XYZ file of C-alpha atoms in Angstrom:
575
model
C 11.189 85.080 62.818
C 9.851 87.062 59.895
C 13.163 86.865 58.137
C 13.317 83.123 58.652
C 9.813 82.768 57.299
C 10.819 84.774 54.254
C 13.852 82.586 53.768
C 11.754 79.442 54.067
C 9.154 80.812 51.637
C 11.932 81.746 49.153
C 13.450 78.315 49.487
C 10.069 76.654 49.016
C 9.382 78.885 46.014
C 12.751 77.991 44.444
C 12.070 74.279 45.064
C 8.632 74.525 43.475
C 10.101 76.312 40.439
C 12.781 73.674 40.009
C 10.174 70.951 40.431
C 8.030 72.565 37.716
C 11.075 72.754 35.438
C 11.829 69.078 35.991
C 8.168 68.271 35.332
C 8.192 70.246 32.102
C 11.367 68.461 30.997
C 9.804 65.079 31.772
C 6.664 66.016 29.838
C 8.757 67.242 26.894
C 10.754 63.998 26.859
C 7.537 61.997 27.114
C 5.935 63.963 24.253
C 9.071 63.485 22.132
C 9.059 59.732 22.770
C 5.363 59.512 21.920
C 5.903 61.567 18.757
C 8.730 59.307 17.647
C 6.622 56.240 18.392
C 3.696 57.643 16.415
C 6.002 58.553 13.533
C 7.517 55.069 13.458
C 4.079 53.505 13.656
C 2.920 55.685 10.784
C 5.910 54.681 8.672
C 5.226 51.045 9.447
C 1.565 51.423 8.427
C 2.565 53.137 5.192
C 5.091 50.409 4.435
C 2.572 47.666 5.193
C -0.057 49.334 3.036
C 2.420 49.973 0.263
C 3.713 46.428 0.254
C 0.348 44.859 0.851
C -1.597 46.912 -1.683
C 1.022 47.029 -4.408
C -0.620 45.954 -7.635
C 1.094 43.786 -10.148
C 2.961 45.856 -12.676
C 1.396 45.664 -16.106
C 3.355 43.875 -18.775
C 5.750 46.118 -20.647
C 4.059 47.481 -23.735
C 5.233 46.175 -27.057
C 6.050 49.748 -28.051
C 8.848 49.739 -25.490
C 10.008 46.251 -26.362
C 10.241 47.029 -30.048
C 11.385 50.627 -29.771
C 8.320 52.358 -31.231
C 6.558 55.489 -30.099
C 2.804 55.062 -29.922
C -0.430 56.731 -28.920
C -1.037 53.677 -26.708
C -3.334 51.911 -29.148
C -6.550 50.250 -28.057
C -6.184 47.775 -25.215
C -9.251 45.925 -26.507
C -8.087 45.620 -30.127
C -6.423 42.557 -31.694
C -2.689 42.954 -31.274
C -1.661 41.897 -34.763
C -3.137 41.210 -38.178
C -3.039 41.930 -41.863
C -5.221 43.338 -44.634
C -5.114 41.932 -48.170
C -6.991 43.375 -51.156
C -7.002 41.685 -54.545
C -8.801 42.590 -57.776
C -11.174 39.909 -59.025
C -12.731 41.219 -62.216
C -15.519 43.633 -61.260
C -15.074 42.798 -57.584
C -12.421 43.005 -54.907
C -11.593 40.194 -52.536
C -10.840 41.512 -49.084
C -8.936 39.372 -46.612
C -8.434 40.363 -42.990
C -6.467 38.224 -40.583
C -6.146 39.091 -36.910
C -5.211 37.598 -33.583
C -5.816 38.403 -29.933
C -2.702 37.454 -28.008
C -4.224 37.509 -24.528
C -7.542 36.634 -22.935
C -7.457 40.002 -21.135
C -7.954 41.889 -24.419
C -10.965 39.731 -25.244
C -12.407 40.257 -21.760
C -12.392 44.019 -22.397
C -14.901 43.357 -25.196
C -17.468 41.754 -22.904
C -20.702 43.651 -23.514
C -19.417 45.092 -26.787
C -19.467 44.119 -30.427
C -16.318 44.322 -32.560
C -16.407 45.871 -36.023
C -13.658 45.987 -38.673
C -14.365 48.961 -40.954
C -12.699 49.278 -44.349
C -13.174 52.606 -46.106
C -12.257 52.548 -49.792
C -11.962 55.859 -51.653
C -12.367 56.047 -55.414
C -11.590 58.682 -57.991
C -14.724 60.784 -58.687
C -17.157 61.767 -60.036
C -19.956 60.834 -57.666
C -22.498 58.273 -58.645
C -23.562 54.764 -57.768
C -21.932 53.377 -60.908
C -18.597 54.805 -59.840
C -18.533 53.504 -56.292
C -17.491 50.002 -55.384
C -21.037 49.292 -54.297
C -22.319 50.221 -57.741
C -22.387 46.691 -59.121
C -25.396 44.573 -58.213
C -23.819 41.529 -56.617
C -24.299 39.641 -53.397
C -21.712 39.920 -50.658
C -20.770 37.595 -47.867
C -18.073 37.016 -45.269
C -16.453 33.785 -44.149
C -13.984 32.967 -41.408
C -15.733 34.165 -38.244
C -17.081 31.530 -35.817
C -20.884 31.282 -35.838
C -21.120 31.864 -32.090
C -19.571 35.329 -32.515
C -22.706 36.183 -34.582
C -20.908 37.771 -37.552
C -22.374 40.305 -39.941
C -21.310 42.284 -43.023
C -22.583 45.521 -44.499
C -21.454 47.424 -47.591
C -22.626 50.980 -48.105
C -21.707 54.544 -48.817
C -19.080 56.203 -46.660
C -18.956 59.793 -45.467
C -18.641 61.088 -49.044
C -20.117 59.933 -52.336
C -16.755 58.593 -53.478
C -16.287 56.319 -50.470
C -17.437 52.768 -49.914
C -17.646 51.558 -46.322
C -17.289 47.826 -45.722
C -18.182 46.793 -42.180
C -17.390 43.286 -40.928
C -18.571 42.714 -37.391
C -18.871 40.170 -34.617
C -21.690 40.799 -32.166
C -20.211 38.447 -29.539
C -16.407 38.723 -29.729
C -16.113 37.201 -26.274
C -16.229 33.855 -28.092
C -12.871 34.517 -29.776
C -9.886 32.565 -28.444
C -6.506 34.117 -27.569
C -3.547 33.090 -29.707
C -5.698 31.898 -32.606
C -5.531 33.450 -36.073
C -8.871 34.397 -37.580
C -8.916 34.852 -41.362
C -11.913 36.637 -42.876
C -12.675 36.931 -46.566
C -15.328 38.984 -48.321
C -16.003 39.601 -51.998
C -17.106 43.199 -52.491
C -18.650 44.368 -55.789
C -16.776 47.238 -57.393
C -17.871 50.097 -59.592
C -15.984 51.433 -62.549
C -13.940 54.018 -60.645
C -10.372 53.165 -59.670
C -9.594 52.879 -55.979
C -7.298 55.640 -54.745
C -7.013 54.860 -51.056
C -8.089 52.546 -48.265
C -8.251 52.808 -44.488
C -8.891 49.981 -42.035
C -10.146 50.869 -38.576
C -11.497 48.736 -35.785
C -14.344 49.813 -33.554
C -15.794 48.647 -30.271
C -19.529 49.273 -30.097
C -22.078 48.805 -27.362
C -24.431 45.911 -28.062
C -27.354 48.081 -27.027
C -27.018 49.623 -30.497
C -27.758 46.178 -31.900
C -30.843 45.502 -29.757
C -33.361 43.116 -31.202
C -30.835 40.714 -32.698
C -31.347 37.389 -31.006
C -28.966 34.444 -30.962
C -28.566 33.024 -34.455
C -30.448 35.936 -36.014
C -28.727 38.298 -38.450
C -28.001 41.465 -36.409
C -29.877 43.826 -38.734
C -29.597 46.791 -36.405
C -25.814 46.403 -36.312
C -25.738 46.331 -40.092
C -27.806 49.478 -40.486
C -26.690 51.295 -37.368
C -23.868 53.762 -37.047
C -20.722 53.813 -34.955
C -18.393 56.632 -33.985
C -15.643 57.368 -36.516
C -13.131 58.354 -33.855
C -12.605 58.411 -30.096
C -11.523 55.855 -27.523
C -13.620 53.110 -29.116
C -12.074 53.415 -32.582
C -8.510 52.482 -33.549
C -6.920 53.057 -36.960
C -4.872 50.087 -38.160
C -3.943 50.588 -41.820
C -4.017 53.826 -43.831
C -1.805 56.240 -45.698
C -0.822 57.590 -42.281
C 0.174 54.041 -41.360
C 2.490 53.565 -44.308
C 0.188 52.370 -47.116
C -0.103 54.224 -50.399
C -3.002 52.102 -51.684
C -2.998 51.365 -55.403
C -5.979 49.031 -55.766
C -4.318 45.819 -54.539
C -1.796 44.924 -51.904
C -1.192 43.492 -48.469
C -0.195 45.218 -45.226
C 0.392 43.911 -41.721
C -0.616 45.987 -38.766
C 0.391 45.977 -35.175
C -1.549 48.106 -32.708
C 1.510 49.428 -30.897
C 3.311 50.482 -34.070
C 2.889 53.872 -35.678
C 2.891 52.400 -39.183
C 1.824 49.279 -41.048
C 4.235 47.078 -42.929
C 4.313 45.001 -46.134
C 3.146 41.426 -45.736
C 5.627 38.614 -46.013
C 4.894 35.758 -48.420
C 2.719 33.064 -46.879
C 5.254 30.565 -48.205
C 8.779 30.795 -49.559
C 10.045 33.931 -47.816
C 13.819 34.102 -48.117
C 15.525 34.172 -44.704
C 19.182 35.119 -44.232
C 21.000 34.831 -40.899
C 24.029 36.934 -39.990
C 25.992 35.886 -36.923
C 29.098 34.543 -35.236
C 29.865 31.116 -33.729
C 26.637 31.251 -31.672
C 24.749 31.158 -34.973
C 27.096 28.997 -37.064
C 27.600 26.349 -34.379
C 30.382 23.767 -34.221
C 30.667 20.217 -35.511
C 27.944 17.989 -34.063
C 25.679 20.877 -32.976
C 22.092 21.266 -34.110
C 22.319 25.115 -33.844
C 19.389 27.391 -33.056
C 18.887 27.784 -36.800
C 17.909 24.115 -37.048
C 15.225 24.423 -34.368
C 13.918 27.636 -35.975
C 13.808 25.886 -39.362
C 11.972 22.950 -37.790
C 9.247 25.222 -36.372
C 8.906 27.525 -39.385
C 9.101 24.973 -42.191
C 5.697 23.294 -41.631
C 4.019 26.669 -41.064
C 5.477 28.912 -43.780
C 8.054 26.859 -45.699
C 10.675 29.591 -45.957
C 13.795 29.393 -48.076
C 16.903 29.739 -45.929
C 19.600 31.456 -47.959
C 23.310 32.069 -47.471
C 26.763 31.370 -48.822
C 27.602 28.701 -46.216
C 26.094 25.347 -45.345
C 28.131 23.782 -42.508
C 29.552 24.941 -39.178
C 33.057 26.354 -38.934
C 34.417 22.934 -37.882
C 32.258 20.474 -39.817
C 28.730 19.179 -40.266
C 25.806 19.302 -37.859
C 24.066 16.697 -35.714
C 21.535 16.538 -38.574
C 23.446 16.592 -41.894
C 23.192 19.906 -43.705
C 21.609 18.270 -46.746
C 18.502 17.366 -44.716
C 17.345 20.854 -43.666
C 17.590 24.557 -44.540
C 21.142 24.911 -43.287
C 22.319 27.850 -45.399
C 23.578 30.847 -43.421
C 26.119 33.651 -43.333
C 27.797 33.411 -39.956
C 31.356 32.734 -38.933
C 33.105 31.909 -35.664
C 34.973 34.834 -34.146
C 33.544 37.412 -36.523
C 32.581 40.890 -35.314
C 29.787 43.072 -36.622
C 32.395 45.530 -37.833
C 33.604 42.839 -40.258
C 30.141 41.734 -41.383
C 29.426 45.318 -42.493
C 31.638 44.629 -45.494
C 29.797 41.411 -46.378
C 26.301 42.817 -46.588
C 26.170 44.509 -50.014
C 27.398 41.395 -51.803
C 25.165 39.062 -49.783
C 22.086 41.177 -50.462
C 22.773 40.977 -54.203
C 23.370 37.224 -54.216
C 20.857 36.016 -51.599
C 17.977 38.541 -52.028
C 16.461 37.969 -48.557
C 13.004 39.098 -47.433
C 13.886 38.548 -43.777
C 17.269 39.138 -42.142
C 17.938 37.638 -38.697
C 20.982 39.135 -36.970
C 22.780 37.922 -33.840
C 26.044 39.870 -33.659
C 27.929 42.050 -31.189
C 29.283 39.375 -28.848
C 32.785 39.462 -30.341
C 32.825 43.230 -30.889
C 32.768 43.857 -27.143
C 35.738 41.612 -26.319
C 38.771 43.466 -24.984
C 40.893 42.082 -27.810
C 38.700 43.970 -30.306
C 39.162 47.271 -28.508
C 35.550 48.244 -29.239
C 32.878 49.662 -26.963
C 29.144 48.982 -26.864
C 28.710 52.196 -28.833
C 31.126 50.929 -31.504
C 29.279 47.611 -31.749
C 25.914 49.355 -32.051
C 27.299 51.646 -34.745
C 28.461 48.626 -36.770
C 25.072 46.953 -36.423
C 23.396 50.199 -37.434
C 25.469 50.202 -40.628
C 24.511 46.581 -41.301
C 20.813 47.439 -41.014
C 21.243 50.503 -43.231
C 22.993 48.448 -45.920
C 20.276 45.776 -45.834
C 17.593 48.441 -46.315
C 19.545 50.206 -49.034
C 19.669 46.960 -51.010
C 16.059 45.994 -50.223
C 13.887 48.803 -48.784
C 11.166 46.240 -47.975
C 13.413 43.870 -46.021
C 12.168 42.935 -42.558
C 14.938 42.819 -39.952
C 15.215 41.099 -36.563
C 18.075 42.412 -34.438
C 19.177 40.145 -31.600
C 20.308 41.596 -28.275
C 23.024 39.081 -27.274
C 23.906 38.176 -23.693
C 27.589 38.390 -24.593
C 30.873 36.643 -23.947
C 31.726 35.356 -20.483
C 34.706 37.747 -20.390
C 32.557 40.848 -21.020
C 30.968 42.727 -18.118
C 27.142 42.497 -18.029
C 26.773 46.291 -17.975
C 28.488 46.469 -21.383
C 25.919 44.116 -22.916
C 23.102 45.991 -21.159
C 24.322 49.190 -22.790
C 24.486 47.461 -26.166
C 20.900 46.227 -25.749
C 19.680 49.781 -25.129
C 21.602 51.098 -28.120
C 20.221 48.363 -30.367
C 16.686 49.312 -29.359
C 17.560 52.814 -30.521
C 18.859 51.436 -33.825
C 15.582 49.549 -34.356
C 13.506 52.632 -33.651
C 15.594 54.918 -35.847
C 15.835 52.521 -38.805
C 12.213 51.353 -38.951
C 10.362 52.714 -41.982
C 6.842 52.245 -43.317
C 8.171 49.406 -45.496
C 10.872 47.893 -43.281
C 10.186 46.909 -39.697
C 13.330 46.567 -37.564
C 12.635 44.949 -34.214
C 14.898 43.814 -31.405
C 14.894 40.222 -30.182
C 15.556 39.939 -26.467
C 18.169 37.213 -26.002
C 19.207 38.407 -22.532
C 16.281 38.176 -20.117
C 15.838 34.578 -19.014
C 19.251 33.535 -20.354
C 21.105 31.458 -17.744
C 24.719 30.733 -18.515
C 24.912 27.598 -16.366
C 21.901 26.179 -18.224
C 22.067 27.718 -21.692
C 25.837 27.634 -22.326
C 28.497 24.980 -21.971
C 31.413 27.414 -21.586
C 29.750 30.639 -20.436
C 29.281 31.872 -24.025
C 28.285 29.200 -26.563
C 24.857 27.576 -26.382
C 23.994 24.104 -25.239
C 20.991 22.481 -26.853
C 18.875 24.185 -24.183
C 20.435 27.474 -25.293
C 19.697 26.659 -28.931
C 16.045 26.095 -28.010
C 16.018 29.416 -26.155
C 17.448 31.493 -29.025
C 15.282 29.792 -31.650
C 12.137 30.357 -29.590
C 12.859 34.076 -29.252
C 13.355 34.566 -33.006
C 10.395 32.359 -34.003
C 8.031 34.003 -31.516
C 9.109 37.442 -32.686
C 8.294 36.460 -36.255
C 4.884 35.144 -35.226
C 3.883 37.950 -32.878
C 5.315 40.990 -34.627
C 5.562 39.994 -38.284
C 2.493 37.707 -38.417
C 4.799 35.100 -39.930
C 4.758 31.429 -39.040
C 3.539 30.080 -35.721
C 4.693 30.521 -32.166
C 7.481 28.237 -31.042
C 5.385 26.588 -28.363
C 6.732 25.203 -25.075
C 10.517 25.451 -24.926
C 11.941 21.971 -24.261
C 14.125 21.422 -21.245
C 17.765 20.416 -21.593
C 18.216 16.922 -23.005
C 20.453 14.264 -21.499
C 23.850 14.571 -23.229
C 25.239 11.793 -25.379
C 27.497 9.166 -23.855
C 31.226 9.522 -24.566
C 32.384 6.978 -27.124
C 35.592 5.176 -27.988
C 36.847 5.339 -24.395
C 40.331 3.831 -24.143
C 42.934 3.486 -21.387
C 46.685 3.000 -21.095
C 48.461 1.842 -17.901
C 52.222 2.250 -17.566
C 54.707 2.828 -14.737
C 51.936 2.837 -12.129
C 50.022 5.561 -13.988
C 46.711 5.509 -15.877
C 45.647 7.599 -18.890
C 41.992 7.504 -20.112
C 40.921 9.184 -23.396
C 37.608 9.476 -25.299
C 35.862 11.207 -28.191
C 34.315 14.680 -27.901
C 30.640 15.048 -27.047
C 29.278 18.329 -28.481
C 28.332 21.109 -26.031
C 29.800 19.367 -22.990
C 30.477 21.567 -19.967
C 32.623 18.935 -18.232
C 33.533 15.264 -18.312
C 33.535 12.986 -15.281
C 35.749 9.926 -14.860
C 34.777 7.157 -12.440
C 37.327 4.600 -11.164
C 37.403 1.554 -8.868
C 40.075 -0.864 -7.693
C 38.294 -4.129 -8.476
C 41.161 -6.236 -7.093
C 40.636 -4.640 -3.685
C 36.838 -4.969 -4.028
C 36.285 -1.225 -4.157
C 33.272 0.722 -5.440
C 33.259 3.221 -8.272
C 34.311 6.677 -7.122
C 34.352 10.014 -8.929
C 38.019 10.386 -9.776
C 38.031 13.346 -12.193
C 35.651 16.208 -13.043
C 35.441 19.879 -13.998
C 37.422 19.688 -17.231
C 36.517 19.652 -20.927
C 39.804 17.930 -21.826
C 39.367 14.692 -23.754
C 41.751 12.768 -21.500
C 42.401 12.224 -17.807
C 45.286 10.685 -15.930
C 46.261 9.440 -12.471
C 49.484 8.218 -10.933
C 50.155 5.995 -7.916
C 48.228 2.912 -8.941
C 48.981 -0.323 -7.073
C 50.970 -2.503 -9.397
C 49.227 -5.714 -10.321
C 45.761 -4.473 -9.341
C 42.940 -4.334 -11.896
C 41.131 -1.014 -12.263
C 37.708 -0.454 -13.882
C 36.657 2.901 -15.331
C 33.921 4.742 -17.247
C 33.309 8.315 -18.435
C 30.225 10.567 -18.553
C 29.483 13.963 -20.100
C 27.669 16.828 -18.355
C 25.720 19.596 -20.098
C 23.123 22.029 -18.680
C 23.421 20.278 -15.331
C 22.476 16.852 -16.750
C 24.811 13.855 -16.813
C 24.946 11.337 -19.627
C 24.632 7.584 -19.179
C 28.022 5.981 -18.449
C 30.271 4.772 -21.192
C 31.011 1.091 -21.469
C 33.006 -0.006 -18.428
C 36.625 -0.708 -19.294
C 39.311 -2.537 -17.327
C 43.102 -2.260 -17.180
C 45.830 -3.844 -15.008
C 48.364 -1.509 -13.436
C 51.910 -2.272 -14.548
């Protein structure tokens, strides 16, 4: 009895232990499932927050686009401009031109005044008669809109040999993005020669100018002070920015660059283009050079220079005598070949600006060159241009490449060319890259995967022209890029019928991606049907016609996805 009880108690105890073990296992499994569920939920929340709260990436800084290093510049400062100083007897005429590219930069000035501060240093000794402000003459400034409430003050700088010219706008929020503002001021000069000049720009709190009502000269701004350094002051032009001032001169500045650069002539700058067939074009093309000339000529009237006038196969859509068609580009040429041209061209053409679009042919397999080889050749071209003219300004295109070249090869070349631009830029010669890759669509911008359609010509021209306007303060922006035009209709379409076969031929339409032939059996009362497409051949044939039947036909051209109007309908009887 007792033994049986013991056995039953042992059995019950063992059962309870096993039950507890199973319970613990169930709880552990449950906890694990809950933990996994919580973890997955947490990941989901993080992903939702990350995707939902992700802010728009800021636009890539110009310093990266153009290959410069920078101290970041002032986000509120005008992005480009120039300073001109000219002797006028006992006075100096100061000209400052600047532009805000975006409304965002202007918005950062809301609540602030903007002040351009020119410090001119003269050779001692001290004395009012020596300083620029020594002469008793009135000063004024023109070029700022009245609603910005402009002011000008001329006084002594931090030392007795410095003159500080301050040109300000109390309400810069009234400036407009994309517009050039040109200020001029005539500053009286003392007898001492100028030995240096520095242009800075300052953002100042309008509280410092309290008491200046609308339309009232902001006297407190004129007499007040502003910090000479810090986050609200940005240096634009100085000896540290590439200008050894000698009393007169002109420098362009760009807030993301570490130096300033010589100004280009307002009119008559000599432009030379170096390129291959993409630049030279073929018979009947306009070329991107034509569209660039069309945009730049009214604005700056440059002189296009070069040893060639026509394309490699003949004249342009607009005869070469009617526009600035001179160039130095050749179909099939590689940068490695152009290296040998440059010294002679620089002597004969004497360009101020050199526009380069090369490298496409260098990377073809038949050339046996790599992206590094192509970049090295372009580096030598830039070096030779600068050796001949240390003040030449150079635009270096980053081509999209030939249809037979892998995209990663052209991507590597683009990176290497950015390095060339950075390494070769000097205080007198700005080398900048022109992005011809992003936004380039081969089905839209080329007719054969490599050479540009008219839409492609617009694209390339716009990139070069906008680079000149934005970075070199030269000319005007290209404006809206036109869409692809409707191609021209094929002309002189003729047909021959013989032995139950038909052959149709026509004249070439420039930049055509394919021709389409439409055919109908009019004897049988048929409708026009697309009979041939997908070829750039200038003829098309078909066999198996029904003898004695009359066939009607016409041809169209397709470029950038657009189809031309039909050619004149022709008829032929099958024999």
